PDB file of C-alpha atoms in Angstrom:
ATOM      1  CA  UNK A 723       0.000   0.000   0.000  1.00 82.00           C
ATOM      2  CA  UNK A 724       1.081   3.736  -0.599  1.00 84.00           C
ATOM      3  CA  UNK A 725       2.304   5.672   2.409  1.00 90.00           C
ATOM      4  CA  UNK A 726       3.678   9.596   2.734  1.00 94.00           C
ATOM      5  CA  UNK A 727       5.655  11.490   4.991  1.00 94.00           C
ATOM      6  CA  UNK A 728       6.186  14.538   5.802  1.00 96.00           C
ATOM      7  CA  UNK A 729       8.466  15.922   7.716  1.00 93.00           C
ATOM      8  CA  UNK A 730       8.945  18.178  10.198  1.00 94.00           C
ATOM      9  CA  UNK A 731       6.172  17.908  11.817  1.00 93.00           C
ATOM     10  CA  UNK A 732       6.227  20.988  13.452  1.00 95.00           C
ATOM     11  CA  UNK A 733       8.347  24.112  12.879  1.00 96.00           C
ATOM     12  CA  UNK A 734       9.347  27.693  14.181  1.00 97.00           C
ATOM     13  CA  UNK A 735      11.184  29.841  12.272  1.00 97.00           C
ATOM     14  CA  UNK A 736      12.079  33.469  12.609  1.00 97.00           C
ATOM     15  CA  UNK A 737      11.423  36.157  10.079  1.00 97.00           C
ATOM     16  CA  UNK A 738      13.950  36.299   7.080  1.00 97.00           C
ATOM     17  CA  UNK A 739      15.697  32.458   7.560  1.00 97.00           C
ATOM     18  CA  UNK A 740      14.911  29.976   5.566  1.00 97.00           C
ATOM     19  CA  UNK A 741      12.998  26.594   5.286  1.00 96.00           C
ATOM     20  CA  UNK A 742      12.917  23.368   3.493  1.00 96.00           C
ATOM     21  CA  UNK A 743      10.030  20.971   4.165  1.00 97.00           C
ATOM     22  CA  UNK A 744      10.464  17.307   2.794  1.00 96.00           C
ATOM     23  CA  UNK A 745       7.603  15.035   1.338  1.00 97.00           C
ATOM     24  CA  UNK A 746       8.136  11.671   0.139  1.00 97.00           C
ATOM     25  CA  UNK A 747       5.821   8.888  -1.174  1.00 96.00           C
ATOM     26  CA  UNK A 748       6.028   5.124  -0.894  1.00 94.00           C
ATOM     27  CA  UNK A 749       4.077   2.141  -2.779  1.00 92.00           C
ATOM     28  CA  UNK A 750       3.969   3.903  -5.950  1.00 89.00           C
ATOM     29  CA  UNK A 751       5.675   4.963  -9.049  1.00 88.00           C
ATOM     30  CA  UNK A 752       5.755   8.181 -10.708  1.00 90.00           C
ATOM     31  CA  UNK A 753       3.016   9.897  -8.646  1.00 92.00           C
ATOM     32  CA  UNK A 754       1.545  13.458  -9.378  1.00 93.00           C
ATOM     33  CA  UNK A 755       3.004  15.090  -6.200  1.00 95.00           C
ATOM     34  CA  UNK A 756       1.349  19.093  -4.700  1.00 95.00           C
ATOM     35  CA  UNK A 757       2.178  21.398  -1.947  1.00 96.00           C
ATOM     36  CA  UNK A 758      -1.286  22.751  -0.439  1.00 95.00           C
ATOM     37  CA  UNK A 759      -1.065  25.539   2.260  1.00 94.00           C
ATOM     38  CA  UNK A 760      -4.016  25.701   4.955  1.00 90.00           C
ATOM     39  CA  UNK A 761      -4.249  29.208   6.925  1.00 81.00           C
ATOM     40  CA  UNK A 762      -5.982  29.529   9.960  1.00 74.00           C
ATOM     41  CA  UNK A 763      -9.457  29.631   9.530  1.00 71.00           C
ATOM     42  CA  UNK A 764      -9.323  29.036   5.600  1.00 75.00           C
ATOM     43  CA  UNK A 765      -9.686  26.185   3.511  1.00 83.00           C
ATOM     44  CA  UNK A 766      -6.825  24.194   1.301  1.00 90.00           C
ATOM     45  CA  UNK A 767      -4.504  26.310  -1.252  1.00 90.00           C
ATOM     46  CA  UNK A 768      -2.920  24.554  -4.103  1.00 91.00           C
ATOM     47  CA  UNK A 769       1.076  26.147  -3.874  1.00 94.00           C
ATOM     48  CA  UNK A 770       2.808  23.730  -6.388  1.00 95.00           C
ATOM     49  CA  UNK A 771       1.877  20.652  -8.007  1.00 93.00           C
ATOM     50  CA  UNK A 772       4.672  18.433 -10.235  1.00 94.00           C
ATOM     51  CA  UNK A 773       3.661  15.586 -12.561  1.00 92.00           C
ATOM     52  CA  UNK A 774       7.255  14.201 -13.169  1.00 93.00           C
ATOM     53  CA  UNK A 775      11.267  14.736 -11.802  1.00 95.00           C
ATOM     54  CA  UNK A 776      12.021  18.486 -12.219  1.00 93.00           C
ATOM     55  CA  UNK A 777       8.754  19.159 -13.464  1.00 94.00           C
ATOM     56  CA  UNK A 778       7.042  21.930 -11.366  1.00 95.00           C
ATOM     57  CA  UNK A 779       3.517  24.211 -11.664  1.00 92.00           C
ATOM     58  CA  UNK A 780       3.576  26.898  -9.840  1.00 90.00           C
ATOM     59  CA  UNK A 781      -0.204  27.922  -8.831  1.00 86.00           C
ATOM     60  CA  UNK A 782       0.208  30.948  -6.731  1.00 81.00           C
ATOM     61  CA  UNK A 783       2.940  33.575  -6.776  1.00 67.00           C
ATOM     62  CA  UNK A 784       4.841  33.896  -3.745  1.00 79.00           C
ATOM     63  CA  UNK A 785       7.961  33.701  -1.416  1.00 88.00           C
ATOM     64  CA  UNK A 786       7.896  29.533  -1.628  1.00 94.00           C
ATOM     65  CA  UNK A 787       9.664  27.329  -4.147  1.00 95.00           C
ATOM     66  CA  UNK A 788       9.209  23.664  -4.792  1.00 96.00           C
ATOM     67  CA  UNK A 789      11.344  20.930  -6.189  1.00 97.00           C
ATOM     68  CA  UNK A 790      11.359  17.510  -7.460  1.00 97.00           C
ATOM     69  CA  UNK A 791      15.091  15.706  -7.436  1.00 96.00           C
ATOM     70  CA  UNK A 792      13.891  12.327  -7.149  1.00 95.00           C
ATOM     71  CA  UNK A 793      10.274  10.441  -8.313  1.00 95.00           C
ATOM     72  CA  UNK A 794       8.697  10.321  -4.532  1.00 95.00           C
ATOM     73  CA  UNK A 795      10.252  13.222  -3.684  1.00 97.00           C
ATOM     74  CA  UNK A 796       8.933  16.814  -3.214  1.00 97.00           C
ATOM     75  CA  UNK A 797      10.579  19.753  -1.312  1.00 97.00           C
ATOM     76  CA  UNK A 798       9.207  22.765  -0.473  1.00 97.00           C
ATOM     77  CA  UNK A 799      11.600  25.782   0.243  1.00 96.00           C
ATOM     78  CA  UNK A 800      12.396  29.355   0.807  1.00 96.00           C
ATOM     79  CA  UNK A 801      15.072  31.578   1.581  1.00 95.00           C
ATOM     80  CA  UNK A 802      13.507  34.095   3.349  1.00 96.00           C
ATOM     81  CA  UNK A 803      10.519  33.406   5.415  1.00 96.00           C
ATOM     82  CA  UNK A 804       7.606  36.262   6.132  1.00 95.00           C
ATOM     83  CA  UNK A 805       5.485  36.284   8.781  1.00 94.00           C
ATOM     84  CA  UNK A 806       2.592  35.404   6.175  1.00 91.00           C
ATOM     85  CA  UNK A 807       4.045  31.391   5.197  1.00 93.00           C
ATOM     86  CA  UNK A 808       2.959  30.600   8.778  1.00 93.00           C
ATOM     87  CA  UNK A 809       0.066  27.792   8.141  1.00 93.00           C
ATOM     88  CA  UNK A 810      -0.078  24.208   7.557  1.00 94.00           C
ATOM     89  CA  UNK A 811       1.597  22.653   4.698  1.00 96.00           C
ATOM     90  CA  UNK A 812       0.298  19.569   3.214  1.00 96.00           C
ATOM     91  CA  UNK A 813       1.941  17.171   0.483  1.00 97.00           C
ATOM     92  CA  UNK A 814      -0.514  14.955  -1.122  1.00 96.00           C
ATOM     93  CA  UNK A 815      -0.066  12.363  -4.353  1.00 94.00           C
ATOM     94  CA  UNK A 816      -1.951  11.325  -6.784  1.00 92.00           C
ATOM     95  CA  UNK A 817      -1.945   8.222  -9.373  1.00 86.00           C
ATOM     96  CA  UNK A 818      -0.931   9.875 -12.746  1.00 76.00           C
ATOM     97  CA  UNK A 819      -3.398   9.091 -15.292  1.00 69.00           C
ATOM     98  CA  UNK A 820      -5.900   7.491 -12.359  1.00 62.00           C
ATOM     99  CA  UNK A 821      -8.849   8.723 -10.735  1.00 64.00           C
ATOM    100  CA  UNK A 822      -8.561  12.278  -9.532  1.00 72.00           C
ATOM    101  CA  UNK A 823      -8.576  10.961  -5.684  1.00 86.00           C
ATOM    102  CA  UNK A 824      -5.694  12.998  -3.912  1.00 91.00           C
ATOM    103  CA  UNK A 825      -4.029  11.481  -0.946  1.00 93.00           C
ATOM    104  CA  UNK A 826      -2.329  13.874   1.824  1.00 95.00           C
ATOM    105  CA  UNK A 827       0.446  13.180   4.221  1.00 95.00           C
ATOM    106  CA  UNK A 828       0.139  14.167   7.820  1.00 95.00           C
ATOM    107  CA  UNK A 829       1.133  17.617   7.479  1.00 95.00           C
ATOM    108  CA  UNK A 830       3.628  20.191   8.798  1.00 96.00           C
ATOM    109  CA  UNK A 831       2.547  23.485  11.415  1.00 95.00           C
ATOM    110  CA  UNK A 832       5.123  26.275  10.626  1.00 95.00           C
ATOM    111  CA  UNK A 833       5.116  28.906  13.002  1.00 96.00           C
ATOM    112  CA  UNK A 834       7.206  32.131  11.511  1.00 96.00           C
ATOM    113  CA  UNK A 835       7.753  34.488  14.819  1.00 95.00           C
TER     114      UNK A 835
ATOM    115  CA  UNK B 756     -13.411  34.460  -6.157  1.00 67.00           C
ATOM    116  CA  UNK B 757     -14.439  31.277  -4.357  1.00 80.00           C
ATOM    117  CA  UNK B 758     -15.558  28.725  -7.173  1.00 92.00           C
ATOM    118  CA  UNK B 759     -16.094  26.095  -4.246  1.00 94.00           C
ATOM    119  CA  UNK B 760     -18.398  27.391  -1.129  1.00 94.00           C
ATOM    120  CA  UNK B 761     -19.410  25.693   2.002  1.00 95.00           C
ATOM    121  CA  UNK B 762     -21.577  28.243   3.858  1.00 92.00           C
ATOM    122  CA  UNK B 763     -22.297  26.625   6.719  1.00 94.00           C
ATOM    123  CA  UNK B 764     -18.702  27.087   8.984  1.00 93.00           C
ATOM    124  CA  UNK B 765     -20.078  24.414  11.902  1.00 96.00           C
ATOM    125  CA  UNK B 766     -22.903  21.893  11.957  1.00 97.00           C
ATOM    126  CA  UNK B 767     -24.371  20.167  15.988  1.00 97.00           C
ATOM    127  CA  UNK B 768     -26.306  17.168  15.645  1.00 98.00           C
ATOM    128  CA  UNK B 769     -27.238  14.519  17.884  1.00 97.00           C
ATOM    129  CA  UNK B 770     -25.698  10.964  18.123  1.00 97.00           C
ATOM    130  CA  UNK B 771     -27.687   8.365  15.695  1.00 97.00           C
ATOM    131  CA  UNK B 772     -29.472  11.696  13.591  1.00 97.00           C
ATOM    132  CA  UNK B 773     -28.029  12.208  10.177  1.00 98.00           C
ATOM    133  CA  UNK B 774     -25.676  14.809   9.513  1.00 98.00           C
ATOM    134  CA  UNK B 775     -26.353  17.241   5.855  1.00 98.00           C
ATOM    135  CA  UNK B 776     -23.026  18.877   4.941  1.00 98.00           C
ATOM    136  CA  UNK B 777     -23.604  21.216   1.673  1.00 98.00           C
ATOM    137  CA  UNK B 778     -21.305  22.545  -0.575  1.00 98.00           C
ATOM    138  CA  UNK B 779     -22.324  24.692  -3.848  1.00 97.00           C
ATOM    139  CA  UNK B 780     -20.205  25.236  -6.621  1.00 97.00           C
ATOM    140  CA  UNK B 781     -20.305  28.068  -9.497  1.00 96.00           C
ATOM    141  CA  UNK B 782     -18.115  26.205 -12.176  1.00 94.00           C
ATOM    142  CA  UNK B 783     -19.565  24.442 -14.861  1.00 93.00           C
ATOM    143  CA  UNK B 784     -16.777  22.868 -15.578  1.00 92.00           C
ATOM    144  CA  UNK B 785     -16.158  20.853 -12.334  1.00 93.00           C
ATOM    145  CA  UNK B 786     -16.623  17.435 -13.197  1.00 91.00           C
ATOM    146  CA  UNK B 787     -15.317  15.126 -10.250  1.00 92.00           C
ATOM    147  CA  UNK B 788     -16.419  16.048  -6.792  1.00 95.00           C
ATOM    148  CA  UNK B 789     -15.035  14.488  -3.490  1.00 95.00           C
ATOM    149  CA  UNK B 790     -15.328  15.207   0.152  1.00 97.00           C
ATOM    150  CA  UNK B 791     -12.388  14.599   2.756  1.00 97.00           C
ATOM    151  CA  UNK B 792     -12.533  14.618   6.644  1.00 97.00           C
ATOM    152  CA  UNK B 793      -9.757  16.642   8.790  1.00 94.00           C
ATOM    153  CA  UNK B 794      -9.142  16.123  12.508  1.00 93.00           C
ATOM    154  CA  UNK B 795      -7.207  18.944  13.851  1.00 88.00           C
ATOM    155  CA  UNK B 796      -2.676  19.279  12.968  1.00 85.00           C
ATOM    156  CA  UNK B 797      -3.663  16.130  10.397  1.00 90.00           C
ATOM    157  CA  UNK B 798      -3.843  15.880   7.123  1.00 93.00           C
ATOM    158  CA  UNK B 799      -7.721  15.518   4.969  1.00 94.00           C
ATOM    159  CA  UNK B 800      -8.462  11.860   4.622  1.00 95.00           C
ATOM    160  CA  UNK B 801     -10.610  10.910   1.706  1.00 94.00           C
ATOM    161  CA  UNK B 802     -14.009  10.283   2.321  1.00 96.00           C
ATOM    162  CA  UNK B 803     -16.149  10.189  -0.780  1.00 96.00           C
ATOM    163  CA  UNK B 804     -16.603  11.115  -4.104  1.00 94.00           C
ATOM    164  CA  UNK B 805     -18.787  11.118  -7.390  1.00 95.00           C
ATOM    165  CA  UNK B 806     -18.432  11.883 -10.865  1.00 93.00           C
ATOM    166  CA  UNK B 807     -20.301  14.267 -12.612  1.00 93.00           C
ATOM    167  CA  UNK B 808     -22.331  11.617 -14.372  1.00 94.00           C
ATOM    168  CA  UNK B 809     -24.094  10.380 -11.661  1.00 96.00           C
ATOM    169  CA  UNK B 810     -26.333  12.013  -9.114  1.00 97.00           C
ATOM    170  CA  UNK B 811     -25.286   9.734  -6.366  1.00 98.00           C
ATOM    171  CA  UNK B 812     -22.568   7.501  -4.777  1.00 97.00           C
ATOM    172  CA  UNK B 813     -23.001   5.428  -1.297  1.00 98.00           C
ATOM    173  CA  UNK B 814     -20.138   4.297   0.711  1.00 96.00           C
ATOM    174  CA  UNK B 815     -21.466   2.767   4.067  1.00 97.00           C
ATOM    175  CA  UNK B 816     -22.906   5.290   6.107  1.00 98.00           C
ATOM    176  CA  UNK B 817     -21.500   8.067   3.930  1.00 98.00           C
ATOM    177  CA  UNK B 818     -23.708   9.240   1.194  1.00 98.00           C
ATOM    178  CA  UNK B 819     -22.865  12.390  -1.371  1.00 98.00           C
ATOM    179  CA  UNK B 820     -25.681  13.328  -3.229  1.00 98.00           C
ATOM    180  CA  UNK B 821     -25.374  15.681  -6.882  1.00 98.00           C
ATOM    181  CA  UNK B 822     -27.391  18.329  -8.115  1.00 97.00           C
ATOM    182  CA  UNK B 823     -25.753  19.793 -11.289  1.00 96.00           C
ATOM    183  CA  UNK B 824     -28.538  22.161 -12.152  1.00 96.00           C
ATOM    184  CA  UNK B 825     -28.428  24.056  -8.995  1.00 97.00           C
ATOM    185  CA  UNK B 826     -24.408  23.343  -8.428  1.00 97.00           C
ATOM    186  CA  UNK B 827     -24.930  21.866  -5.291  1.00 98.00           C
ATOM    187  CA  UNK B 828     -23.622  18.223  -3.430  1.00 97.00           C
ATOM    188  CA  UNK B 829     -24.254  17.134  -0.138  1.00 98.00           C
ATOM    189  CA  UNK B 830     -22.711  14.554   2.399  1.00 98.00           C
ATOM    190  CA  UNK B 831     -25.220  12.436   4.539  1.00 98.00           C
ATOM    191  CA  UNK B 832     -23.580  10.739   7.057  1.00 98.00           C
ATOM    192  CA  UNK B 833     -26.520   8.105   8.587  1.00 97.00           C
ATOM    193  CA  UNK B 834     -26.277   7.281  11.262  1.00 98.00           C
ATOM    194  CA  UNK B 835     -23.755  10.124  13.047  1.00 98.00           C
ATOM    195  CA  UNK B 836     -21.010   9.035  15.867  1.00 97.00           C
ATOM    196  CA  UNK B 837     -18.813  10.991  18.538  1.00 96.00           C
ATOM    197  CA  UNK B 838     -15.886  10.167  16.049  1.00 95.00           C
ATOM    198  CA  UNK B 839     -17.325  12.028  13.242  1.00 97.00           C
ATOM    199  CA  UNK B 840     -16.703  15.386  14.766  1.00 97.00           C
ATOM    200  CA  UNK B 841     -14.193  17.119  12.475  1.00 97.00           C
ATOM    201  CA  UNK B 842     -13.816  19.590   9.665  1.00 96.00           C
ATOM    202  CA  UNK B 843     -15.344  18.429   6.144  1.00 97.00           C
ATOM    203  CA  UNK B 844     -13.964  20.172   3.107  1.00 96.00           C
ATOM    204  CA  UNK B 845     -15.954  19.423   0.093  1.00 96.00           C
ATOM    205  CA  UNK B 846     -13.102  19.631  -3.097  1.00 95.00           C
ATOM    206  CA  UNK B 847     -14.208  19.816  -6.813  1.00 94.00           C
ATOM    207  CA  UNK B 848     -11.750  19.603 -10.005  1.00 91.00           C
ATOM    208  CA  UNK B 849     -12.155  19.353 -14.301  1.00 87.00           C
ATOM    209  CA  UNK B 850     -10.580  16.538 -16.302  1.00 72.00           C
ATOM    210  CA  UNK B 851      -7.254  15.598 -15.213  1.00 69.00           C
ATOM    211  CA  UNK B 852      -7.626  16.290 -11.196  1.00 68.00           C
ATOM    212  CA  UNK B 853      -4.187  18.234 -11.013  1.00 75.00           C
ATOM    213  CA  UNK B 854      -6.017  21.497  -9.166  1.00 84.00           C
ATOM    214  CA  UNK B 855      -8.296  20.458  -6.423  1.00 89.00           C
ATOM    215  CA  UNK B 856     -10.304  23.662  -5.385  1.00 91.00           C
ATOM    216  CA  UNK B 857     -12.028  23.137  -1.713  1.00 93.00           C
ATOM    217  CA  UNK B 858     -14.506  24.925  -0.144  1.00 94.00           C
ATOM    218  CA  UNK B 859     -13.715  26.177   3.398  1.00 92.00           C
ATOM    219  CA  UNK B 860     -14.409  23.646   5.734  1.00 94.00           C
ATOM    220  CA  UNK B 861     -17.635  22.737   7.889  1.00 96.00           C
ATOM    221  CA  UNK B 862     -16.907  21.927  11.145  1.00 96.00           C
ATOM    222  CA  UNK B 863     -19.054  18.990  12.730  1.00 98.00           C
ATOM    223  CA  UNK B 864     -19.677  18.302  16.489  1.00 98.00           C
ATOM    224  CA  UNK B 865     -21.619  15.416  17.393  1.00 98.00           C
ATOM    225  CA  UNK B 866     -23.053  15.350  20.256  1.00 96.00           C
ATOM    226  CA  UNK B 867     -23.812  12.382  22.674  1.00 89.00           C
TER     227      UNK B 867
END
């Protein structure tokens, strides 16, 4: 069966340093891999979404970058942090060319003080 | 704008009643509909969902019910239990699933 991580599972960062949040997927091959951002109080934001290795869509412009070095692998980064990325990040997969059923991993709280 | 809207931000119902989350929708385009269930600092687990070319889909006591002329689907969850009570995001996408757009969240207590 498929599994995914996430890690960290919790984070505080100050203003201006900068973050890397790791996703990775087991059981499958070649998964369609996203970055959704939850702020308090709102519902899920699509960030980034990548169908193959170095492949990235970028949905919304901001201070956050995403990469894909390896096939169940998906990073999320920036070098600066705001006060603003604070919210909970979520990595989900998806079966390429399956239903449209997206799966999340267990998410990550980042706190930017 | 907010193509995917779930006005109702809490629902209370009783142990053993059914539970009527709604979600409307405002793109015509949406053609695969699914609802997913979020306890608080996890992730959504999948729930339920239903293409658009059918008006229903059951899954034990979770039922999501579509009306495409009025842009609306609904989650019955018969009969309710204490581990129910979470957040239910209702998430809609076109051909191809790579953008999921969800509604807001409606948070459900039930109550013993």
């Amino acid at each position: 069966s498929q599994t995914i991580h996430q890690w960290p599972a919790t984070l505080v960062q100050p203003v201006g340093s900068p973050l890397s949040l790791e996703c990775t997927v087991e059981g499958t091959s070649n998964p369609n891999l996203y970055w959704y951002r939850q702020a308090a109080g709102r519902g899920l934001q699509l960030l980034f979404y990548s169908v193959g290795i170095g492949q990235i869509s970028s949905e919304v412009p901001q201070n956050l970058s995403a990469s894909r070095p390896q096939d169940r692998q998906f990073i999320l980064s920036s070098k600066k942090l705001l006060l603003s990325d604070s919210g909970f990040y979520l990595c989900a997969w998806r079966l390429a060319g399956a239903a449209d059923t997206q799966y999340f991993g267990p998410g990550t709280r980042l706190t930017v003080l | 704008d907010q193509q995917v809207k779930q006005n109702s931000p809490s629902l209370s119902v009783q142990e053993g009643r059914i539970s009527i989350l709604n979600c409307d929708y405002t793109n015509s385009m949406f053609d695969y509909f699914l609802w997913y269930k979020k306890y608080p600092a996890e992730g959504p687990t999948f729930l339920i969902s239903i293409s658009s070319i059918k008006d229903k889909n059951e899954d034990g006591r979770f039922t999501v019910f579509l009306n495409k002329s009025a842009k609306h689907l609904s989650l019955h969850i018969v009969p309710s239990q204490p581990g129910d009570s979470a957040v239910y995001f209702c998430a809609a996408t076109t051909g191809g699933g790579n953008k999921l757009t969800f509604g807001t969240g409606t948070q459900l207590k039930v109550e013993l």
